[in-house]
Amino acid sequence: MDAFWNVFLWGYIYSTVIAIIALTVYGMATRPHLVKKLILLSILSDTANLLAVMIGMRKGFIKPPVFPGISYTNHPVANTTQLAKFADTAVDPVPQVLVVTAIVIGLAVLVFLGYVLILLYQKYGTLDVRLLEAKITGKGGKK
Amino acid sequence: MAFEPPLCYILLALFMTYALILTYKTLVARDLVKAIIYSAGQAVAYTLALVMMAAPDLVLAYVAVGVGMYTALFLFVVSRTERYEQEKIERGVEESG
Amino acid sequence: MAEKTGSLRDISLAVLASLIIILFAIALVNTMTISIPPQEQHRWLSWEFLTSTYNWAVKKTWAASPEVVTSVLWDYRGLDTVYETSVFFLAIIGGLMLVRNYHPGKKYSEKGMSLIARTITKITVVSVPVVAASVALHGHLTPGGGFQGGSIFAVASLLAIVALGSGFLLNRGWSKSRLLGFRTLGLIIIASVALTLPVIGLLDGVKAYVIQNQYKPWAPVSFGYTANIPFLGIILYSGTLVFLNLAEFLAVSAGLSLAFLIISLPREELKKSGGIE
């Protein structure tokens, strides 16, 4: 495939990632409802993870970073040529490791924020930021 | 898991546009349950994009976390709190506040 | 967006956000981290990892596991994963604030979905944990691992909560303290596996590292990588990876099931147990 077609396709993929980041950041800033902000936060963290994996991509025939054909009982010795051929076609494993960690922490944060929202609703009866601000300041109004 | 190069990049671009459209619809949807469903669809698009990028560990993680748990968590939170996002709150509260 | 198009605040926020994103993108492209189209040759770090985790010839820095992602996650960056698991642990502990004064013992309603959904769920709730266990226990051989298996298990318990009613699990002994007990058991296993080699090194007067997996010339203690099981013959268990995956599977599945059990308590139960006046 010629360079232009490849460049255009990948330029388009990266621009959609950046467009999603822009949309979610904008949505988190302007949408008044806290649960909507939580949903957009989860989309933003997923997009950042995807961007990290995308940086680890390689042109050509890519394979997962797992040496094929090994099981509990069948574990042949892998000589250096096999390893070199495997490493040559495998995709970059480092961003995938970081993203697994990021998913765990993202899930932990979102589960915790879900609880906080329920408690917030129990105490103030609303999750709309504009009403909450009035209620938290005890009808103190705009500072 | 590994598709030939030209096909997997085209599918990746397709899934990313699908995710972009669903993100926009999540942003605009007033009914939060609809927004959650859109975000679940968007998580499916991301899982498929990860399949195209030969990341099986992340596919397994995202199938369980992104599609399953985020949707259920948000639906539980919405069922315990309110469902609709008012665009125009009644001005009275804000002025008097 | 249809509503409030004219407000200056939204437009300025949008401009600011896109400005930051564009600068971020330019910075990334200029420092060659993102190359459009993706680059051809390997980064040296990924080449190092890919060729060293299952390299029988050079056992100096190998992890005895063909699965590069899990071996990097638990062997080369093991301490980071331990801290990440503790972050996850503390998030669930923080989530327990919703049930501060929650007194179990009351029989909970098992009002789930329709009969068809209940019977199907009763079948899948048994089969999904089998998949989760296989994903977790093959973590060091094929794609998967402790966290992936644990979250698949949590989806099964989520299914049971939604379709069979949260009472189904609560009445069958899935109490808060028992699930917390399993969580802590998982973390104790992780801690003990992480600390066995340093203790052995200490006793032998030899240098050894926390979460060390295989023999290193400068740290001559090792977990070993193959074992002769009577019926299976020689199996490859790649040192600490299989134990850490098992412990992570235990911790994550118990933690997430607890998280969803708490959040699925009936509304008035939550209000009463949340301690909010």
mmCIF file with all atom_site columns, N, CA, C and O in Angstrom, chain B residues 31-56:
data_model
loop_
_atom_site.group_PDB
_atom_site.id
_atom_site.type_symbol
_atom_site.label_atom_id
_atom_site.label_alt_id
_atom_site.label_comp_id
_atom_site.label_asym_id
_atom_site.label_entity_id
_atom_site.label_seq_id
_atom_site.pdbx_PDB_ins_code
_atom_site.Cartn_x
_atom_site.Cartn_y
_atom_site.Cartn_z
_atom_site.occupancy
_atom_site.B_iso_or_equiv
_atom_site.pdbx_formal_charge
_atom_site.auth_seq_id
_atom_site.auth_comp_id
_atom_site.auth_asym_id
_atom_site.auth_atom_id
_atom_site.pdbx_PDB_model_num
ATOM 1   N N  . ASP B 1 31 ? -31.321 11.882 28.639 1.00 0.00 ? 31 ASP B N  1
ATOM 2   C CA . ASP B 1 31 ? -31.723 10.790 29.538 1.00 0.00 ? 31 ASP B CA 1
ATOM 3   C C  . ASP B 1 31 ? -30.475 9.972  29.867 1.00 0.00 ? 31 ASP B C  1
ATOM 4   O O  . ASP B 1 31 ? -29.819 9.414  28.986 1.00 0.00 ? 31 ASP B O  1
ATOM 5   N N  . LEU B 1 32 ? -30.134 9.876  31.153 1.00 0.00 ? 32 LEU B N  1
ATOM 6   C CA . LEU B 1 32 ? -28.853 9.269  31.524 1.00 0.00 ? 32 LEU B CA 1
ATOM 7   C C  . LEU B 1 32 ? -28.794 7.793  31.177 1.00 0.00 ? 32 LEU B C  1
ATOM 8   O O  . LEU B 1 32 ? -27.733 7.279  30.842 1.00 0.00 ? 32 LEU B O  1
ATOM 9   N N  . VAL B 1 33 ? -29.917 7.103  31.213 1.00 0.00 ? 33 VAL B N  1
ATOM 10  C CA . VAL B 1 33 ? -29.851 5.675  30.874 1.00 0.00 ? 33 VAL B CA 1
ATOM 11  C C  . VAL B 1 33 ? -29.454 5.544  29.406 1.00 0.00 ? 33 VAL B C  1
ATOM 12  O O  . VAL B 1 33 ? -28.624 4.711  29.037 1.00 0.00 ? 33 VAL B O  1
ATOM 13  N N  . LYS B 1 34 ? -29.979 6.426  28.553 1.00 0.00 ? 34 LYS B N  1
ATOM 14  C CA . LYS B 1 34 ? -29.581 6.381  27.137 1.00 0.00 ? 34 LYS B CA 1
ATOM 15  C C  . LYS B 1 34 ? -28.093 6.682  27.012 1.00 0.00 ? 34 LYS B C  1
ATOM 16  O O  . LYS B 1 34 ? -27.355 6.039  26.257 1.00 0.00 ? 34 LYS B O  1
ATOM 17  N N  . ALA B 1 35 ? -27.612 7.626  27.809 1.00 0.00 ? 35 ALA B N  1
ATOM 18  C CA . ALA B 1 35 ? -26.182 7.937  27.744 1.00 0.00 ? 35 ALA B CA 1
ATOM 19  C C  . ALA B 1 35 ? -25.357 6.726  28.151 1.00 0.00 ? 35 ALA B C  1
ATOM 20  O O  . ALA B 1 35 ? -24.321 6.426  27.549 1.00 0.00 ? 35 ALA B O  1
ATOM 21  N N  . ILE B 1 36 ? -25.836 5.980  29.145 1.00 0.00 ? 36 ILE B N  1
ATOM 22  C CA . ILE B 1 36 ? -25.085 4.804  29.601 1.00 0.00 ? 36 ILE B CA 1
ATOM 23  C C  . ILE B 1 36 ? -25.058 3.754  28.502 1.00 0.00 ? 36 ILE B C  1
ATOM 24  O O  . ILE B 1 36 ? -24.023 3.128  28.241 1.00 0.00 ? 36 ILE B O  1
ATOM 25  N N  . ILE B 1 37 ? -26.183 3.592  27.807 1.00 0.00 ? 37 ILE B N  1
ATOM 26  C CA . ILE B 1 37 ? -26.201 2.590  26.734 1.00 0.00 ? 37 ILE B CA 1
ATOM 27  C C  . ILE B 1 37 ? -25.223 2.999  25.632 1.00 0.00 ? 37 ILE B C  1
ATOM 28  O O  . ILE B 1 37 ? -24.446 2.190  25.102 1.00 0.00 ? 37 ILE B O  1
ATOM 29  N N  . TYR B 1 38 ? -25.201 4.298  25.311 1.00 0.00 ? 38 TYR B N  1
ATOM 30  C CA . TYR B 1 38 ? -24.237 4.749  24.291 1.00 0.00 ? 38 TYR B CA 1
ATOM 31  C C  . TYR B 1 38 ? -22.818 4.492  24.761 1.00 0.00 ? 38 TYR B C  1
ATOM 32  O O  . TYR B 1 38 ? -21.949 4.039  24.006 1.00 0.00 ? 38 TYR B O  1
ATOM 33  N N  . SER B 1 39 ? -22.559 4.723  26.050 1.00 0.00 ? 39 SER B N  1
ATOM 34  C CA . SER B 1 39 ? -21.165 4.515  26.512 1.00 0.00 ? 39 SER B CA 1
ATOM 35  C C  . SER B 1 39 ? -20.840 3.030  26.495 1.00 0.00 ? 39 SER B C  1
ATOM 36  O O  . SER B 1 39 ? -19.693 2.638  26.263 1.00 0.00 ? 39 SER B O  1
ATOM 37  N N  . ALA B 1 40 ? -21.841 2.165  26.694 1.00 0.00 ? 40 ALA B N  1
ATOM 38  C CA . ALA B 1 40 ? -21.571 0.714  26.593 1.00 0.00 ? 40 ALA B CA 1
ATOM 39  C C  . ALA B 1 40 ? -21.221 0.368  25.148 1.00 0.00 ? 40 ALA B C  1
ATOM 40  O O  . ALA B 1 40 ? -20.246 -0.361 24.889 1.00 0.00 ? 40 ALA B O  1
ATOM 41  N N  . GLY B 1 41 ? -21.984 0.941  24.172 1.00 0.00 ? 41 GLY B N  1
ATOM 42  C CA . GLY B 1 41 ? -21.653 0.692  22.762 1.00 0.00 ? 41 GLY B CA 1
ATOM 43  C C  . GLY B 1 41 ? -20.260 1.179  22.441 1.00 0.00 ? 41 GLY B C  1
ATOM 44  O O  . GLY B 1 41 ? -19.477 0.543  21.733 1.00 0.00 ? 41 GLY B O  1
ATOM 45  N N  . GLN B 1 42 ? -19.909 2.307  23.018 1.00 0.00 ? 42 GLN B N  1
ATOM 46  C CA . GLN B 1 42 ? -18.583 2.876  22.753 1.00 0.00 ? 42 GLN B CA 1
ATOM 47  C C  . GLN B 1 42 ? -17.514 1.970  23.350 1.00 0.00 ? 42 GLN B C  1
ATOM 48  O O  . GLN B 1 42 ? -16.444 1.776  22.760 1.00 0.00 ? 42 GLN B O  1
ATOM 49  N N  . ALA B 1 43 ? -17.793 1.355  24.502 1.00 0.00 ? 43 ALA B N  1
ATOM 50  C CA . ALA B 1 43 ? -16.806 0.427  25.090 1.00 0.00 ? 43 ALA B CA 1
ATOM 51  C C  . ALA B 1 43 ? -16.654 -0.803 24.190 1.00 0.00 ? 43 ALA B C  1
ATOM 52  O O  . ALA B 1 43 ? -15.550 -1.315 24.008 1.00 0.00 ? 43 ALA B O  1
ATOM 53  N N  . VAL B 1 44 ? -17.754 -1.242 23.570 1.00 0.00 ? 44 VAL B N  1
ATOM 54  C CA . VAL B 1 44 ? -17.646 -2.367 22.626 1.00 0.00 ? 44 VAL B CA 1
ATOM 55  C C  . VAL B 1 44 ? -16.752 -1.953 21.457 1.00 0.00 ? 44 VAL B C  1
ATOM 56  O O  . VAL B 1 44 ? -15.850 -2.692 21.028 1.00 0.00 ? 44 VAL B O  1
ATOM 57  N N  . ALA B 1 45 ? -16.933 -0.714 20.967 1.00 0.00 ? 45 ALA B N  1
ATOM 58  C CA . ALA B 1 45 ? -16.092 -0.256 19.845 1.00 0.00 ? 45 ALA B CA 1
ATOM 59  C C  . ALA B 1 45 ? -14.629 -0.262 20.259 1.00 0.00 ? 45 ALA B C  1
ATOM 60  O O  . ALA B 1 45 ? -13.748 -0.685 19.502 1.00 0.00 ? 45 ALA B O  1
ATOM 61  N N  . TYR B 1 46 ? -14.350 0.149  21.492 1.00 0.00 ? 46 TYR B N  1
ATOM 62  C CA . TYR B 1 46 ? -12.943 0.164  21.933 1.00 0.00 ? 46 TYR B CA 1
ATOM 63  C C  . TYR B 1 46 ? -12.412 -1.253 22.051 1.00 0.00 ? 46 TYR B C  1
ATOM 64  O O  . TYR B 1 46 ? -11.257 -1.545 21.733 1.00 0.00 ? 46 TYR B O  1
ATOM 65  N N  . THR B 1 47 ? -13.255 -2.179 22.523 1.00 0.00 ? 47 THR B N  1
ATOM 66  C CA . THR B 1 47 ? -12.772 -3.567 22.645 1.00 0.00 ? 47 THR B CA 1
ATOM 67  C C  . THR B 1 47 ? -12.400 -4.102 21.263 1.00 0.00 ? 47 THR B C  1
ATOM 68  O O  . THR B 1 47 ? -11.342 -4.710 21.085 1.00 0.00 ? 47 THR B O  1
ATOM 69  N N  . LEU B 1 48 ? -13.267 -3.808 20.260 1.00 0.00 ? 48 LEU B N  1
ATOM 70  C CA . LEU B 1 48 ? -12.966 -4.295 18.906 1.00 0.00 ? 48 LEU B CA 1
ATOM 71  C C  . LEU B 1 48 ? -11.713 -3.605 18.368 1.00 0.00 ? 48 LEU B C  1
ATOM 72  O O  . LEU B 1 48 ? -10.881 -4.221 17.694 1.00 0.00 ? 48 LEU B O  1
ATOM 73  N N  . ALA B 1 49 ? -11.552 -2.311 18.710 1.00 0.00 ? 49 ALA B N  1
ATOM 74  C CA . ALA B 1 49 ? -10.330 -1.631 18.249 1.00 0.00 ? 49 ALA B CA 1
ATOM 75  C C  . ALA B 1 49 ? -9.101  -2.298 18.855 1.00 0.00 ? 49 ALA B C  1
ATOM 76  O O  . ALA B 1 49 ? -8.073  -2.472 18.200 1.00 0.00 ? 49 ALA B O  1
ATOM 77  N N  . LEU B 1 50 ? -9.225  -2.722 20.113 1.00 0.00 ? 50 LEU B N  1
ATOM 78  C CA . LEU B 1 50 ? -8.071  -3.389 20.743 1.00 0.00 ? 50 LEU B CA 1
ATOM 79  C C  . LEU B 1 50 ? -7.819  -4.742 20.098 1.00 0.00 ? 50 LEU B C  1
ATOM 80  O O  . LEU B 1 50 ? -6.685  -5.196 19.997 1.00 0.00 ? 50 LEU B O  1
ATOM 81  N N  . VAL B 1 51 ? -8.883  -5.399 19.625 1.00 0.00 ? 51 VAL B N  1
ATOM 82  C CA . VAL B 1 51 ? -8.656  -6.666 18.911 1.00 0.00 ? 51 VAL B CA 1
ATOM 83  C C  . VAL B 1 51 ? -7.831  -6.385 17.658 1.00 0.00 ? 51 VAL B C  1
ATOM 84  O O  . VAL B 1 51 ? -6.869  -7.078 17.337 1.00 0.00 ? 51 VAL B O  1
ATOM 85  N N  . MET B 1 52 ? -8.155  -5.273 16.990 1.00 0.00 ? 52 MET B N  1
ATOM 86  C CA . MET B 1 52 ? -7.425  -4.963 15.755 1.00 0.00 ? 52 MET B CA 1
ATOM 87  C C  . MET B 1 52 ? -5.977  -4.628 16.054 1.00 0.00 ? 52 MET B C  1
ATOM 88  O O  . MET B 1 52 ? -5.102  -4.798 15.212 1.00 0.00 ? 52 MET B O  1
ATOM 89  N N  . MET B 1 53 ? -5.682  -4.201 17.280 1.00 0.00 ? 53 MET B N  1
ATOM 90  C CA . MET B 1 53 ? -4.299  -3.786 17.582 1.00 0.00 ? 53 MET B CA 1
ATOM 91  C C  . MET B 1 53 ? -3.562  -4.904 18.295 1.00 0.00 ? 53 MET B C  1
ATOM 92  O O  . MET B 1 53 ? -2.581  -4.675 19.004 1.00 0.00 ? 53 MET B O  1
ATOM 93  N N  . ALA B 1 54 ? -4.080  -6.148 18.176 1.00 0.00 ? 54 ALA B N  1
ATOM 94  C CA . ALA B 1 54 ? -3.353  -7.324 18.677 1.00 0.00 ? 54 ALA B CA 1
ATOM 95  C C  . ALA B 1 54 ? -2.984  -7.158 20.138 1.00 0.00 ? 54 ALA B C  1
ATOM 96  O O  . ALA B 1 54 ? -1.826  -7.305 20.512 1.00 0.00 ? 54 ALA B O  1
ATOM 97  N N  . ALA B 1 55 ? -3.986  -6.801 21.005 1.00 0.00 ? 55 ALA B N  1
ATOM 98  C CA . ALA B 1 55 ? -3.697  -6.670 22.435 1.00 0.00 ? 55 ALA B CA 1
ATOM 99  C C  . ALA B 1 55 ? -4.660  -7.579 23.194 1.00 0.00 ? 55 ALA B C  1
ATOM 100 O O  . ALA B 1 55 ? -5.621  -7.104 23.783 1.00 0.00 ? 55 ALA B O  1
ATOM 101 N N  . PRO B 1 56 ? -4.430  -8.909 23.180 1.00 0.00 ? 56 PRO B N  1
ATOM 102 C CA . PRO B 1 56 ? -5.437  -9.820 23.767 1.00 0.00 ? 56 PRO B CA 1
ATOM 103 C C  . PRO B 1 56 ? -5.642  -9.616 25.263 1.00 0.00 ? 56 PRO B C  1
ATOM 104 O O  . PRO B 1 56 ? -6.753  -9.749 25.765 1.00 0.00 ? 56 PRO B O  1
#
